[in-house]
Coordinates of C-alpha atoms in Angstrom, one line a residue:
M382 CA -4.0 -15.0 -13.8
Q383 CA -1.5 -15.5 -11.0
D384 CA 1.3 -14.2 -13.1
A385 CA -0.7 -11.0 -13.9
H386 CA -1.4 -10.5 -10.2
I387 CA 2.2 -10.9 -9.3
A388 CA 3.2 -8.5 -12.0
Q389 CA 0.7 -5.9 -10.8
L390 CA 2.0 -6.3 -7.2
D391 CA 5.6 -5.8 -8.5
A392 CA 4.5 -2.7 -10.3
I393 CA 2.8 -1.3 -7.2
H394 CA 6.0 -2.0 -5.2
E395 CA 8.2 -0.4 -7.8
W396 CA 6.1 2.7 -8.4
F397 CA 5.6 3.3 -4.6
T398 CA 9.3 2.8 -3.8
R399 CA 10.6 4.9 -6.7
S400 CA 8.3 7.8 -6.2
T401 CA 9.1 8.0 -2.4
R402 CA 12.8 7.3 -2.5
N403 CA 13.7 10.9 -2.1
L404 CA 12.2 10.9 1.4
T405 CA 14.8 10.1 4.1
E406 CA 14.7 8.9 7.6
E407 CA 15.0 12.6 8.6
D408 CA 11.6 13.2 7.0
S409 CA 10.0 10.4 9.0
T410 CA 8.0 12.5 11.4
F411 CA 7.0 15.3 8.9
A412 CA 3.3 15.9 8.5
P413 CA 1.6 19.0 7.1
T414 CA -0.5 19.2 10.2
K415 CA -0.5 17.4 13.5
E416 CA -3.7 15.5 12.7
M417 CA -2.3 14.1 9.5
F418 CA -0.2 11.0 9.1
T419 CA 3.5 11.6 9.0
V420 CA 5.7 10.4 6.1
A421 CA 6.5 7.2 8.0
Q422 CA 2.9 6.7 8.9
Q423 CA 1.7 7.1 5.3
V424 CA 4.1 4.4 4.2
A425 CA 3.1 2.1 7.1
H426 CA -0.5 2.7 6.3
A427 CA 0.0 1.7 2.7
A428 CA 1.7 -1.5 3.9
Q429 CA -1.1 -2.1 6.4
T430 CA -3.7 -1.8 3.7
V431 CA -1.9 -4.4 1.5
D432 CA -2.1 -6.8 4.4
W433 CA -5.7 -5.8 5.1
F434 CA -6.9 -6.5 1.6
F435 CA -5.2 -9.9 1.3
E436 CA -6.4 -11.0 4.7
G437 CA -9.9 -9.9 4.2
A438 CA -10.2 -11.4 0.7
F439 CA -10.1 -14.9 2.1
A440 CA -11.6 -14.3 5.6
K441 CA -15.1 -15.8 6.1
E442 CA -16.1 -12.7 8.0
G443 CA -14.7 -10.4 5.2
F444 CA -12.6 -7.3 5.8
S445 CA -11.9 -6.0 9.3
E446 CA -13.7 -2.8 10.1
D447 CA -11.6 -2.0 13.1
F448 CA -10.4 1.2 11.6
E449 CA -9.8 2.8 15.0
G450 CA -7.5 0.0 15.9
M451 CA -5.7 0.1 12.6
E452 CA -5.1 3.8 13.0
K453 CA -3.8 3.4 16.5
D454 CA -1.3 0.9 15.1
I455 CA -0.1 3.3 12.4
R456 CA 0.1 6.3 14.8
K457 CA 2.9 4.4 16.7
V458 CA 5.2 4.4 13.6
T459 CA 8.0 6.9 13.8
S460 CA 10.6 5.4 11.4
L461 CA 10.5 5.6 7.6
A462 CA 13.0 2.8 7.4
S463 CA 10.8 0.5 9.4
A464 CA 7.7 1.5 7.5
R465 CA 9.5 0.7 4.2
T466 CA 10.5 -2.7 5.5
R467 CA 6.9 -3.2 6.5
F468 CA 5.8 -2.2 3.0
D469 CA 8.3 -4.6 1.3
K470 CA 7.1 -7.4 3.5
A471 CA 3.5 -6.7 2.8
I472 CA 4.1 -7.0 -0.9
E473 CA 6.0 -10.2 -0.5
D474 CA 3.3 -11.7 1.7
A475 CA 0.7 -10.7 -0.8
K476 CA 2.6 -12.5 -3.6
K477 CA 2.6 -15.6 -1.4
V478 CA -1.2 -15.4 -1.0
V479 CA -1.6 -15.0 -4.8
R480 CA 0.5 -18.1 -5.4
K481 CA -1.4 -20.1 -2.7
H482 CA -4.8 -19.7 -4.4
S483 CA -6.0 -20.9 -7.7
D484 CA -7.4 -18.8 -10.5
E485 CA -10.8 -20.2 -9.7
E486 CA -10.5 -19.0 -6.1
W487 CA -9.5 -15.5 -7.3
E488 CA -12.7 -15.4 -9.4
Q489 CA -14.9 -16.2 -6.4
P490 CA -16.8 -13.3 -4.8
L491 CA -15.5 -11.4 -1.9
P492 CA -17.5 -11.9 1.3
A493 CA -20.8 -9.9 1.6
G494 CA -20.4 -6.6 3.3
P495 CA -19.9 -2.9 2.7
I496 CA -16.3 -3.3 1.4
M497 CA -16.4 -4.6 -2.2
G498 CA -18.9 -7.2 -1.2
G499 CA -19.6 -9.7 -4.0
M500 CA -16.9 -8.5 -6.3
P501 CA -14.4 -11.0 -7.5
R502 CA -11.5 -11.5 -5.1
H503 CA -9.0 -10.3 -7.7
S504 CA -10.6 -6.9 -7.5
I505 CA -8.5 -6.2 -4.5
I506 CA -5.5 -5.8 -6.8
G507 CA -7.1 -2.8 -8.6
A508 CA -8.1 -1.3 -5.3
L509 CA -4.5 -1.6 -4.2
V510 CA -3.3 0.2 -7.3
D511 CA -5.7 3.0 -6.5
H512 CA -4.9 3.1 -2.8
T513 CA -1.1 3.2 -3.2
A514 CA -1.4 5.8 -6.0
H515 CA -3.4 7.9 -3.6
H516 CA -0.6 7.7 -0.9
R517 CA 2.2 8.2 -3.5
G518 CA 0.4 11.4 -4.4
A519 CA 0.2 12.5 -0.8
L520 CA 3.8 11.7 -0.2
T521 CA 4.8 13.7 -3.3
V522 CA 3.1 16.7 -1.8
Y523 CA 4.9 16.0 1.5
A524 CA 8.2 15.9 -0.4
R525 CA 7.5 19.2 -2.0
M526 CA 6.7 20.7 1.4
V527 CA 10.1 19.7 2.7
G528 CA 11.8 21.1 -0.4
K529 CA 12.2 17.9 -2.5
T530 CA 11.0 16.8 -5.9
A531 CA 9.7 13.3 -6.2
P532 CA 10.9 11.1 -9.0
I533 CA 8.5 10.0 -11.7
P534 CA 7.1 6.7 -10.5
Y535 CA 6.9 4.8 -13.8
M536 CA 10.4 5.1 -15.1
E537 CA 13.9 6.2 -14.2
M538 CA 13.9 9.9 -14.8
E539 CA 14.4 12.8 -12.5
V540 CA 12.5 16.0 -13.1
D541 CA 13.6 19.5 -12.1
A542 CA 11.6 21.4 -9.6

């Protein structure tokens, strides 16, 4: 099971990185509206969520619900390069957590609560696939808004606008 989890995290990383690689540091502070996350903040939020899932999966109290604090942390991010570094590190840290725990531990239920309470711990991997896909999609829209076409995330192939 650990190998499958690592492979899924590698896929998440590859798809996210590939589909957002056309965005540059100059795009860091772009957001469609002032209320929305910027390009850099979207990437940082995706990284933060990887950390959040893996911390919460093994915390006795479950997942943090300090969403206001998490948003404040993300609103400080202004550099796409630093957000990408944060995302890379979050994936590597997640792989360390996968390796640290046995298959039996991954089958154990998540802590009771409103966030996936009672589901097997390994369910966080599927939730991360979904979450990062959501943000890849948002960043694809952002890319179009700044005049760029996002690459196809699942293979090396460029598409014309």
